[in-house]
PDB file of N, CA, C and O in Angstrom:
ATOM      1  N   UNK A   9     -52.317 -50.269  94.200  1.00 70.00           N
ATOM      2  CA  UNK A   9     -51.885 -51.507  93.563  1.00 70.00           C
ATOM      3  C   UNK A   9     -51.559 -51.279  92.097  1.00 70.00           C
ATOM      4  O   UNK A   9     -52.076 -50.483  91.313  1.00 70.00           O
ATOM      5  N   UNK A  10     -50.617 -52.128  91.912  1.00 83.00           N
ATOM      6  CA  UNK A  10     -50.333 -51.779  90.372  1.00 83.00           C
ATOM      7  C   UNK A  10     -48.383 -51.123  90.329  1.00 83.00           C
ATOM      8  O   UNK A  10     -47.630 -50.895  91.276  1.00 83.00           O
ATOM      9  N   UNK A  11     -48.097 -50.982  88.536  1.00 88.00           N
ATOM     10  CA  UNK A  11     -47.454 -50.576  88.658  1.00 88.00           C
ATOM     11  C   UNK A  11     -47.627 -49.911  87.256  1.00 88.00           C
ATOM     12  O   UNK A  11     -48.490 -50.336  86.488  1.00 88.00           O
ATOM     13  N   UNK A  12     -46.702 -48.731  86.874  1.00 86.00           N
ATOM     14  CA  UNK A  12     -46.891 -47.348  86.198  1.00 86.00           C
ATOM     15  C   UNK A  12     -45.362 -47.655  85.499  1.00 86.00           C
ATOM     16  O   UNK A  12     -44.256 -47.279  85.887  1.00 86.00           O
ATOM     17  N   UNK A  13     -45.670 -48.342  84.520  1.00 88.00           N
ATOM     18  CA  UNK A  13     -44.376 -48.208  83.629  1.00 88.00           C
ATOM     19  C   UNK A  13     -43.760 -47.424  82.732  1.00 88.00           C
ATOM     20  O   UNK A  13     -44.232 -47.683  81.625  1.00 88.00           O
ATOM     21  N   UNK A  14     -42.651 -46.304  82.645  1.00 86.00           N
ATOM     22  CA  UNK A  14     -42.662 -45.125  81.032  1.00 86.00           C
ATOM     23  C   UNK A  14     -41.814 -46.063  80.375  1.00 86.00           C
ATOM     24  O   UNK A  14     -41.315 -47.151  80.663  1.00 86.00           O
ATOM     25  N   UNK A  15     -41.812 -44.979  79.009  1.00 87.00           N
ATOM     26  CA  UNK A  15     -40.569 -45.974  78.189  1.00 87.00           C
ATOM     27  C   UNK A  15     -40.881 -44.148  77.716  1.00 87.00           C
ATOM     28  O   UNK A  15     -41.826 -43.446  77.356  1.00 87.00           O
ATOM     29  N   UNK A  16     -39.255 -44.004  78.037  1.00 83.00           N
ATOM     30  CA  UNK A  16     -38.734 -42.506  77.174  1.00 83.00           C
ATOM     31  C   UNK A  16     -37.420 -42.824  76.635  1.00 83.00           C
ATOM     32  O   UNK A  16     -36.627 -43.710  76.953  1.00 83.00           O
ATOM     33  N   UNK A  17     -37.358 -41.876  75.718  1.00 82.00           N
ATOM     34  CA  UNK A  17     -35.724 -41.617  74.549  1.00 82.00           C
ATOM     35  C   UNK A  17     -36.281 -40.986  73.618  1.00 82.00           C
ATOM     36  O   UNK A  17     -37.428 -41.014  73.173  1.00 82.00           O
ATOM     37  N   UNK A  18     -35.194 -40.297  73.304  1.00 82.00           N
ATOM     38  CA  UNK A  18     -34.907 -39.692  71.874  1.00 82.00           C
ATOM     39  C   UNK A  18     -36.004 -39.951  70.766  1.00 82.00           C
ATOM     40  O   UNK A  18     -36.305 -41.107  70.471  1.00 82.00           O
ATOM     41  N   UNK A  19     -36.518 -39.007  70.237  1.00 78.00           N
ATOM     42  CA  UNK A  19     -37.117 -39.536  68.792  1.00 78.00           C
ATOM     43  C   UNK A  19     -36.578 -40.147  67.766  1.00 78.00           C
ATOM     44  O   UNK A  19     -35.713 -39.545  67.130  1.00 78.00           O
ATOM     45  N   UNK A  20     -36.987 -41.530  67.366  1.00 81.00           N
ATOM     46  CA  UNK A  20     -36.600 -42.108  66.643  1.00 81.00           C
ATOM     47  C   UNK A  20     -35.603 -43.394  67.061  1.00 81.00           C
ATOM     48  O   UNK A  20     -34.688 -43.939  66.445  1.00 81.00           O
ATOM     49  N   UNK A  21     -36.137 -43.612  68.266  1.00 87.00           N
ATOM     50  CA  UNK A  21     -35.453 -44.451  68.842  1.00 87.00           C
ATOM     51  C   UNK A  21     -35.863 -45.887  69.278  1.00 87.00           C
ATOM     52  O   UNK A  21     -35.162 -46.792  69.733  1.00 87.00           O
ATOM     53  N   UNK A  22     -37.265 -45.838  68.996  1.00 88.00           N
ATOM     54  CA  UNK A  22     -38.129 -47.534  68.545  1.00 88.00           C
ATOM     55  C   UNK A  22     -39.072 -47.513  69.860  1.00 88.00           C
ATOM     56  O   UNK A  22     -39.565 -48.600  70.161  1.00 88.00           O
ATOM     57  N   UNK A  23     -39.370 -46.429  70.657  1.00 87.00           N
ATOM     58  CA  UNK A  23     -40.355 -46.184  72.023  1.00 87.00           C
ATOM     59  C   UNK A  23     -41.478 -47.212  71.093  1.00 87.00           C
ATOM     60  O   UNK A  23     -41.798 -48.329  71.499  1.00 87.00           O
ATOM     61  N   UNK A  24     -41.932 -46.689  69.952  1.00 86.00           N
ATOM     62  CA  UNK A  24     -43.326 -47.429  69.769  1.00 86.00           C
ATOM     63  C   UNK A  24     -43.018 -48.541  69.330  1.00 86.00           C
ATOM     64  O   UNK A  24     -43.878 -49.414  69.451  1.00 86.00           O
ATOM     65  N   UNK A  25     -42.127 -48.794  68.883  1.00 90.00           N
ATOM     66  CA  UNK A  25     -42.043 -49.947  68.052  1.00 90.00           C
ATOM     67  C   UNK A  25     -42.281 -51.416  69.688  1.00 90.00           C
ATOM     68  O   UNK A  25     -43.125 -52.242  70.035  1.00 90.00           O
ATOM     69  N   UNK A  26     -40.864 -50.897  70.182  1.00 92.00           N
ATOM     70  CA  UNK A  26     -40.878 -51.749  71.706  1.00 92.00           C
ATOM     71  C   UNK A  26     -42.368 -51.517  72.325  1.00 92.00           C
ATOM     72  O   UNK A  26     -42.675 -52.315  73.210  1.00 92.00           O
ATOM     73  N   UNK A  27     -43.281 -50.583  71.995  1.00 91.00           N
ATOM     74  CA  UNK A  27     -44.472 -50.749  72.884  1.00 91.00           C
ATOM     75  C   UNK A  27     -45.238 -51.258  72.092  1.00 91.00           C
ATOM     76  O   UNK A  27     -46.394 -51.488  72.448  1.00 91.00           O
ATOM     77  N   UNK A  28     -44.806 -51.567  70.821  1.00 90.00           N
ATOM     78  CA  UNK A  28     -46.133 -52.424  69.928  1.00 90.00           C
ATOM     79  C   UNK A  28     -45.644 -54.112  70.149  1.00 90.00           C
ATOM     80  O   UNK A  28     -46.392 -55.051  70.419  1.00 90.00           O
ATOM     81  N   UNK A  29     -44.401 -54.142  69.976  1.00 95.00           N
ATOM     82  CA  UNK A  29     -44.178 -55.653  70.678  1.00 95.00           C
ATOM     83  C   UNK A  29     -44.713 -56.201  71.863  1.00 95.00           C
ATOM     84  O   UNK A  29     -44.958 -57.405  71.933  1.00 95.00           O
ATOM     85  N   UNK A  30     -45.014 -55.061  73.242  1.00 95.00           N
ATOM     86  CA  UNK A  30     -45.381 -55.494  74.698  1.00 95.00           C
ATOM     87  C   UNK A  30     -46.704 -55.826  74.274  1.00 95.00           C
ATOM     88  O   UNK A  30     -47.253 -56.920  74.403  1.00 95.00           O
ATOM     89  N   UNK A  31     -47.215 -54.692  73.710  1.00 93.00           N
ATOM     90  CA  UNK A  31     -48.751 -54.595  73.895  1.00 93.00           C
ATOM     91  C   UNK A  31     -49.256 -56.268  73.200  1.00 93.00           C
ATOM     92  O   UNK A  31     -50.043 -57.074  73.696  1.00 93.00           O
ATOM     93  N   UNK A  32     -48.708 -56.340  72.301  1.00 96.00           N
ATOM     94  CA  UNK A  32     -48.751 -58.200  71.302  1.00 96.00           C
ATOM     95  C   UNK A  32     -48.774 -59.222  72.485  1.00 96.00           C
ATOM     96  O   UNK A  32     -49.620 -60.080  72.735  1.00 96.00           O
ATOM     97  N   UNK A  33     -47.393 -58.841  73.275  1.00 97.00           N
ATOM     98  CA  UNK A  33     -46.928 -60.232  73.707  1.00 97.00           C
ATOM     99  C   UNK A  33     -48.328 -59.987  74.935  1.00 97.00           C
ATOM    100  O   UNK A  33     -48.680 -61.037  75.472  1.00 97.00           O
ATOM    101  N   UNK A  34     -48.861 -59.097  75.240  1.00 95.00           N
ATOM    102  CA  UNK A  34     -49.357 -58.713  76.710  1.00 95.00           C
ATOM    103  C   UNK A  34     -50.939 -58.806  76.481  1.00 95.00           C
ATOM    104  O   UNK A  34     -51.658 -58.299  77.341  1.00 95.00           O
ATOM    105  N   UNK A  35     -51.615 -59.528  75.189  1.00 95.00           N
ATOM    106  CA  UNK A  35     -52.663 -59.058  74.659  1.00 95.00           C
ATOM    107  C   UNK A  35     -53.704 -59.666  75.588  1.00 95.00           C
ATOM    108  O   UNK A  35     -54.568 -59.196  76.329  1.00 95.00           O
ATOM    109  N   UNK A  36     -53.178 -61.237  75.176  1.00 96.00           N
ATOM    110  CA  UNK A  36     -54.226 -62.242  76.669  1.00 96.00           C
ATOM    111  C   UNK A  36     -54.146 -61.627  77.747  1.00 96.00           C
ATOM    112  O   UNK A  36     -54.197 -62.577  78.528  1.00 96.00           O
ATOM    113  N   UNK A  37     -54.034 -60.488  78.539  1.00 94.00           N
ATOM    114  CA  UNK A  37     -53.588 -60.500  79.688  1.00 94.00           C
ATOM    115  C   UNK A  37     -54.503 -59.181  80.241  1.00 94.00           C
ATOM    116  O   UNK A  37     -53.878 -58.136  80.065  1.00 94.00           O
ATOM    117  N   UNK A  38     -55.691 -58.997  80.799  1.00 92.00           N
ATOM    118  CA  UNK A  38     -56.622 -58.360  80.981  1.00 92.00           C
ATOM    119  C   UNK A  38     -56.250 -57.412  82.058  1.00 92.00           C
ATOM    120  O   UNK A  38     -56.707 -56.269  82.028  1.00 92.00           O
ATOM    121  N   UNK A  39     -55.445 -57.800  83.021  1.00 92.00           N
ATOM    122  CA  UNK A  39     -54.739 -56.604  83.667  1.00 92.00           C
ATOM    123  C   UNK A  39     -53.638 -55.869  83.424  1.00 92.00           C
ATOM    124  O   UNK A  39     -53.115 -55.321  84.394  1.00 92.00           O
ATOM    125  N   UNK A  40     -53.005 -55.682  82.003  1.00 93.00           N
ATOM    126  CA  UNK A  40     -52.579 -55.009  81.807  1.00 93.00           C
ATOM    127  C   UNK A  40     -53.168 -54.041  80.839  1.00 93.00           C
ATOM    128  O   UNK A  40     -53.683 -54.416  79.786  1.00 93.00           O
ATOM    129  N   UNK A  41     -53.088 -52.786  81.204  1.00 92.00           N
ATOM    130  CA  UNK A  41     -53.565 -51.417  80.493  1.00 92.00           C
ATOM    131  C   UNK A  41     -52.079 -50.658  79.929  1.00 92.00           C
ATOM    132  O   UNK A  41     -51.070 -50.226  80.486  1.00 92.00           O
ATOM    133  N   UNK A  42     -52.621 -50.775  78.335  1.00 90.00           N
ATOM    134  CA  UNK A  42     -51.483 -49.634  77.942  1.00 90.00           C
ATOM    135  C   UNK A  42     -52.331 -48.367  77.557  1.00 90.00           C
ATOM    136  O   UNK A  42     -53.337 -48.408  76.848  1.00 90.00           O
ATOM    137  N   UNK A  43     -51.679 -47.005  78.235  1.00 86.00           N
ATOM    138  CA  UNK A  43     -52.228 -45.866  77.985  1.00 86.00           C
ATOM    139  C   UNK A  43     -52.175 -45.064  76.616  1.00 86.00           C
ATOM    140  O   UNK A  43     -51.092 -44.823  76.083  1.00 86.00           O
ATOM    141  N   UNK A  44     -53.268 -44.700  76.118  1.00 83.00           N
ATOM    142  CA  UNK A  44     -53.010 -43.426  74.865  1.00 83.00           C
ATOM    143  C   UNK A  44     -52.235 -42.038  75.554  1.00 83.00           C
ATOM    144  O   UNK A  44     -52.839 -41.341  76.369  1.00 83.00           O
ATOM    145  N   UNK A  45     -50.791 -41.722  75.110  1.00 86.00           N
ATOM    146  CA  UNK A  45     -50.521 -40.496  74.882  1.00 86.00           C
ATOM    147  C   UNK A  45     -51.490 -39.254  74.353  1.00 86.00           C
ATOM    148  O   UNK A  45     -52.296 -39.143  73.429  1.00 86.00           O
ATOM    149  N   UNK A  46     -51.180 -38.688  75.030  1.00 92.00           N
ATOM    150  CA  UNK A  46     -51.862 -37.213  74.752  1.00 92.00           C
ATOM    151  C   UNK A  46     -51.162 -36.064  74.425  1.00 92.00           C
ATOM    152  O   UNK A  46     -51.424 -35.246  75.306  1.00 92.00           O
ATOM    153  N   UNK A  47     -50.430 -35.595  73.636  1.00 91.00           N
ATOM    154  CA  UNK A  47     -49.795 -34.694  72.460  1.00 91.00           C
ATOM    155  C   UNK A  47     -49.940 -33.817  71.807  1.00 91.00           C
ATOM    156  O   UNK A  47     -50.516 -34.151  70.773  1.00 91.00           O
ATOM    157  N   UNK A  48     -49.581 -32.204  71.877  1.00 94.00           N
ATOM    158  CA  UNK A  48     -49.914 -30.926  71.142  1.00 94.00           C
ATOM    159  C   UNK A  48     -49.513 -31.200  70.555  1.00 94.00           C
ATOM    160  O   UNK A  48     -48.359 -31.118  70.978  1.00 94.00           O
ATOM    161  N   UNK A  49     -49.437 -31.818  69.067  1.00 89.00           N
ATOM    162  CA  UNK A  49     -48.672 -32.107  67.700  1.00 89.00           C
ATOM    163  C   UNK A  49     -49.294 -33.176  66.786  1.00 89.00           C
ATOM    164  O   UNK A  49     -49.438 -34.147  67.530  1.00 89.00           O
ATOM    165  N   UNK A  50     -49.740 -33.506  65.551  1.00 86.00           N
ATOM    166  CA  UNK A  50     -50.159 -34.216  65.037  1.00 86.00           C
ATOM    167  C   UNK A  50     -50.135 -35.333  65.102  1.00 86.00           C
ATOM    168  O   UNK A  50     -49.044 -35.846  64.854  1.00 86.00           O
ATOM    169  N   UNK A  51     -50.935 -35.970  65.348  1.00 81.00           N
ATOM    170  CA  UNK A  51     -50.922 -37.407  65.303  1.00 81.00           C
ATOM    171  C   UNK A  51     -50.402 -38.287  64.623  1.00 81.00           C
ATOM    172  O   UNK A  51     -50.050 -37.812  63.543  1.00 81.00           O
ATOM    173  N   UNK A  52     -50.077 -39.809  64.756  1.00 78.00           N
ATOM    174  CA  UNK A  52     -49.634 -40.239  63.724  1.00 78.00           C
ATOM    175  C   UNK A  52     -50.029 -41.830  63.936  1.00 78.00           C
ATOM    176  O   UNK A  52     -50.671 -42.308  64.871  1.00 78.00           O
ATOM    177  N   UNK A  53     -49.549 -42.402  62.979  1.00 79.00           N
ATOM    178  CA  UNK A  53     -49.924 -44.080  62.260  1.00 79.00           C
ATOM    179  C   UNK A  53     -49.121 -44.743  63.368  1.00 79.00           C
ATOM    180  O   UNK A  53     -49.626 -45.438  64.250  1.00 79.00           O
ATOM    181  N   UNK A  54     -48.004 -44.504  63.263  1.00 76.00           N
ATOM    182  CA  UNK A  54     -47.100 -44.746  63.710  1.00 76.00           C
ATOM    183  C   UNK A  54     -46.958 -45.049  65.488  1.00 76.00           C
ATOM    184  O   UNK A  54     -46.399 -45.933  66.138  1.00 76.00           O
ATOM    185  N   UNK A  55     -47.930 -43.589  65.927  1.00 77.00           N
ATOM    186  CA  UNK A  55     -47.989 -43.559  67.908  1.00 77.00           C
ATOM    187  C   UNK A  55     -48.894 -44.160  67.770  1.00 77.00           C
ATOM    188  O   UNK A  55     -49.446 -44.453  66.710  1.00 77.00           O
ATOM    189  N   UNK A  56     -49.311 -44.557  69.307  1.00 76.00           N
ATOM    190  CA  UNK A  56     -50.847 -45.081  69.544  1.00 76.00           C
ATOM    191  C   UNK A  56     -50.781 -43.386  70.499  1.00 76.00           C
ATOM    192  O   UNK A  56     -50.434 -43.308  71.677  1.00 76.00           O
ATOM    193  N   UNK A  57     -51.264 -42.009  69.505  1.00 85.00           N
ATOM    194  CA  UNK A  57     -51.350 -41.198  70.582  1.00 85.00           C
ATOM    195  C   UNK A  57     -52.474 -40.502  70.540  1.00 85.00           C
ATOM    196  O   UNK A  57     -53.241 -41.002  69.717  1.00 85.00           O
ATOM    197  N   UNK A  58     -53.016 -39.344  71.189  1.00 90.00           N
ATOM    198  CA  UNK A  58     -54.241 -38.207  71.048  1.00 90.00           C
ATOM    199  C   UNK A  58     -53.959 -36.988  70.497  1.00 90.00           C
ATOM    200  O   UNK A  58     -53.367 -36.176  71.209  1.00 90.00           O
ATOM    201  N   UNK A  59     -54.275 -36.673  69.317  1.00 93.00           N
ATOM    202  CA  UNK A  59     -53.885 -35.443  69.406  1.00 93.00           C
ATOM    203  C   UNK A  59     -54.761 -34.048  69.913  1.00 93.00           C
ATOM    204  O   UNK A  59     -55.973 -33.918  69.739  1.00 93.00           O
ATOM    205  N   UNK A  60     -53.840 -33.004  70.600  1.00 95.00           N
ATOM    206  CA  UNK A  60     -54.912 -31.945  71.696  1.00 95.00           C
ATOM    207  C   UNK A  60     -54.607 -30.837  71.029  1.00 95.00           C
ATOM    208  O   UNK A  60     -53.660 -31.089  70.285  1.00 95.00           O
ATOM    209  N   UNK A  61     -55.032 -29.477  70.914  1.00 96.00           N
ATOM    210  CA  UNK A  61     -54.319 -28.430  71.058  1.00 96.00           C
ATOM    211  C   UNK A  61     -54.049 -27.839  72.224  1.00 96.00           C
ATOM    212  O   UNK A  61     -54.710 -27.949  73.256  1.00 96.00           O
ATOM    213  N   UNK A  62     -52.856 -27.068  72.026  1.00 96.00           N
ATOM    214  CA  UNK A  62     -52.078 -26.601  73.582  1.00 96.00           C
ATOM    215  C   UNK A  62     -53.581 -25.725  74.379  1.00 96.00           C
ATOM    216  O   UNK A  62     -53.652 -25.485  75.584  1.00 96.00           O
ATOM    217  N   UNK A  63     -54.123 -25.547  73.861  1.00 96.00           N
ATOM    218  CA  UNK A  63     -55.053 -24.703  75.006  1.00 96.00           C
ATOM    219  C   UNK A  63     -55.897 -26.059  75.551  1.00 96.00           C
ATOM    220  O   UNK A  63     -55.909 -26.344  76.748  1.00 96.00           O
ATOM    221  N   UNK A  64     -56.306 -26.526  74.961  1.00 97.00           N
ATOM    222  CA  UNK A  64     -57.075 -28.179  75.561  1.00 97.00           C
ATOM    223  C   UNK A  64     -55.839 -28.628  76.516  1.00 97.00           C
ATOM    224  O   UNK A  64     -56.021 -28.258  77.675  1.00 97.00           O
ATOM    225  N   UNK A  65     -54.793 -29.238  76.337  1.00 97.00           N
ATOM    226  CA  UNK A  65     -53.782 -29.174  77.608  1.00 97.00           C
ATOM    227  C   UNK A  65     -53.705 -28.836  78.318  1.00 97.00           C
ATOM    228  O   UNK A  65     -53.642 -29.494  79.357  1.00 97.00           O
ATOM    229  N   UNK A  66     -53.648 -27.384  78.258  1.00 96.00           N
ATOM    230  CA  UNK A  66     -53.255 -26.642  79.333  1.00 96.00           C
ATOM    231  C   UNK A  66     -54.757 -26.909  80.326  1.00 96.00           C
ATOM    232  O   UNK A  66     -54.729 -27.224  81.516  1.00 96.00           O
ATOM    233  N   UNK A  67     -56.109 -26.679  79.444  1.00 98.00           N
ATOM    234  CA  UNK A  67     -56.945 -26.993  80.388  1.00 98.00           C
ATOM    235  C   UNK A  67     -57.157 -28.148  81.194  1.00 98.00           C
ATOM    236  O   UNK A  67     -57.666 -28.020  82.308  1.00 98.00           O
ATOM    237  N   UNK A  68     -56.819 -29.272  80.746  1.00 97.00           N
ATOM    238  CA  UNK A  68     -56.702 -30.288  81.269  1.00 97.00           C
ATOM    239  C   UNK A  68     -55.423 -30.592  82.387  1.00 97.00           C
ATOM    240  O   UNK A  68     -55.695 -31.218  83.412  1.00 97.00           O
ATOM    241  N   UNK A  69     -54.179 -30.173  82.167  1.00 96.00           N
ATOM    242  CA  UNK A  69     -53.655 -29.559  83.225  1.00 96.00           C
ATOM    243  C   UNK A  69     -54.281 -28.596  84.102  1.00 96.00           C
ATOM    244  O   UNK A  69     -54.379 -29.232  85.151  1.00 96.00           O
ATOM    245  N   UNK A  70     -54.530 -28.004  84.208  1.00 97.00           N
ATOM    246  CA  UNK A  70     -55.016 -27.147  85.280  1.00 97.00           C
ATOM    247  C   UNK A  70     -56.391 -28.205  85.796  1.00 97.00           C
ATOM    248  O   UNK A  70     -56.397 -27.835  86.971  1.00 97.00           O
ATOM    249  N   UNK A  71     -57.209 -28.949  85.745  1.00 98.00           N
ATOM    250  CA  UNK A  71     -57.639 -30.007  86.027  1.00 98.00           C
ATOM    251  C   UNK A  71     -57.228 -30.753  86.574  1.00 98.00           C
ATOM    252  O   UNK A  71     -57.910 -31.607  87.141  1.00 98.00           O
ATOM    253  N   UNK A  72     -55.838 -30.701  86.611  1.00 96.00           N
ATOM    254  CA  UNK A  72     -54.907 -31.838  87.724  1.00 96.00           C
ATOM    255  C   UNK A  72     -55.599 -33.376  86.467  1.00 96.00           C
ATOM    256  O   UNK A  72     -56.070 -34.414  86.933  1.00 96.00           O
ATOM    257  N   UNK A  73     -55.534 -33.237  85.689  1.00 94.00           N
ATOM    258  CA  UNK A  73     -55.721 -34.697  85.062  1.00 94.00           C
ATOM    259  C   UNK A  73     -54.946 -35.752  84.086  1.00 94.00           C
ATOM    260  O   UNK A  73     -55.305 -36.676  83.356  1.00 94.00           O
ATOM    261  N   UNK A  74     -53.828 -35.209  84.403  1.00 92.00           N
ATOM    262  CA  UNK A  74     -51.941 -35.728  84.103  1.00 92.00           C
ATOM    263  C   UNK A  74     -51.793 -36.925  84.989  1.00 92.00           C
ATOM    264  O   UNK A  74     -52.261 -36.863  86.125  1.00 92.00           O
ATOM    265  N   UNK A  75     -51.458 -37.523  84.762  1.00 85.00           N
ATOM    266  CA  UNK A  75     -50.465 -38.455  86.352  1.00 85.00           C
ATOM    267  C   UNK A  75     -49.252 -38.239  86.144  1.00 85.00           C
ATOM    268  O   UNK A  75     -48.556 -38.476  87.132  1.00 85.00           O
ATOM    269  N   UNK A  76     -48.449 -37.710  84.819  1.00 88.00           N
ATOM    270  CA  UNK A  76     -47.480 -37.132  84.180  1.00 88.00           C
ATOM    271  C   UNK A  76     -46.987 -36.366  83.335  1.00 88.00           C
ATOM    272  O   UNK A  76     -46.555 -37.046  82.403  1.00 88.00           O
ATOM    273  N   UNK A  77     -46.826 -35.306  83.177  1.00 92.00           N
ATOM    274  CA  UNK A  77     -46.199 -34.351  81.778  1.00 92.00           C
ATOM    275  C   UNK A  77     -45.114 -33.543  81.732  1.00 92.00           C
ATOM    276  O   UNK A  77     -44.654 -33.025  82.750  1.00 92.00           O
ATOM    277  N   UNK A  78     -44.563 -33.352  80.413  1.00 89.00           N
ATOM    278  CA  UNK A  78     -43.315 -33.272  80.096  1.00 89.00           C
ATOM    279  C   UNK A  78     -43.523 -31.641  78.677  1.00 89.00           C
ATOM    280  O   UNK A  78     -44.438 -31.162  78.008  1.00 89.00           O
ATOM    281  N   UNK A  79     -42.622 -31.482  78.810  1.00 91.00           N
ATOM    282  CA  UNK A  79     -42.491 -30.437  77.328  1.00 91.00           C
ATOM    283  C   UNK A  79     -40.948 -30.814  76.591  1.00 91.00           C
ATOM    284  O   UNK A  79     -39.845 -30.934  77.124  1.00 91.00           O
ATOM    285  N   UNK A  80     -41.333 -30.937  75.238  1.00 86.00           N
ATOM    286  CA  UNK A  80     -39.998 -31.442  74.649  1.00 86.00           C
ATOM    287  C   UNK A  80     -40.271 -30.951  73.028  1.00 86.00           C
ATOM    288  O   UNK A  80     -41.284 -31.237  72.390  1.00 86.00           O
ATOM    289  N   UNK A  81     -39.215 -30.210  72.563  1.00 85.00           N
ATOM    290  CA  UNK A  81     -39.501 -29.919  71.231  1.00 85.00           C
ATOM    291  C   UNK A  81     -40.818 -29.060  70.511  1.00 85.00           C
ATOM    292  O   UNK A  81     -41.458 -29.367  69.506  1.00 85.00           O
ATOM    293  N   UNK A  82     -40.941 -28.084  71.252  1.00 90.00           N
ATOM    294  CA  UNK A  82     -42.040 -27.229  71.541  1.00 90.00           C
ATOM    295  C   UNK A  82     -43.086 -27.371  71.473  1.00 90.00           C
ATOM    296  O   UNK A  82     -43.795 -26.539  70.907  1.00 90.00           O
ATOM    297  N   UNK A  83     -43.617 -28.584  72.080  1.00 92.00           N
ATOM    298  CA  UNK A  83     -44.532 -29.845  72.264  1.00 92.00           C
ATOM    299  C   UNK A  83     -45.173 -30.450  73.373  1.00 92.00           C
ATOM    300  O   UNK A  83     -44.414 -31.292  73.852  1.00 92.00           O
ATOM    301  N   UNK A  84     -46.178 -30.384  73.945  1.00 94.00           N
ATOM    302  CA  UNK A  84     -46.688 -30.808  75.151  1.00 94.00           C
ATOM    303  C   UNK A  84     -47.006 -32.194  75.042  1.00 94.00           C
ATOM    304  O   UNK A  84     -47.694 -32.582  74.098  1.00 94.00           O
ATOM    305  N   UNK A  85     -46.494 -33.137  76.081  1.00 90.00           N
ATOM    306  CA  UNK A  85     -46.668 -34.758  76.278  1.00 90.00           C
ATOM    307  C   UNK A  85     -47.331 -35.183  77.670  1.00 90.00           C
ATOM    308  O   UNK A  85     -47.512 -36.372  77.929  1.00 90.00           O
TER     309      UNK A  85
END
């Protein structure tokens, strides 16, 4: 049950901005869960993300504990 929504594009293209508007409009609303990103690269003000180093990733990949990941910009997501 349920549904698994992404929002991908380009850097610099308002991903957080549009997910800081949902998360507002969606706040009353107890069944919806927005997820923290998890990211080999510094964190920022800006994401709602985690920051890992690539060996913590990779272990956690090999854990099977993704429901999704990507590599982009010599960067694990």
């Amino acid at each position: 049950p349920g549904r698994l929504i992404l929002v991908a594009g380009p850097s610099g293209a308002g991903k957080d901005t549009l997910l800081g508007l949902a998360k507002a409009a969606c706040a009353e609303e107890p069944s919806i869960v927005f997820l923290r990103r998890i990211i080999t690269r510094q964190a920022s003000a800006s994401e709602d993300n985690e920051e890992v180093s690539p060996g913590t990733f990779e272990a956690a990949l090999a854990r099977d504990e993704y429901a999704m990941h990507w590599q982009a910009h010599g960067h694990r997501y």
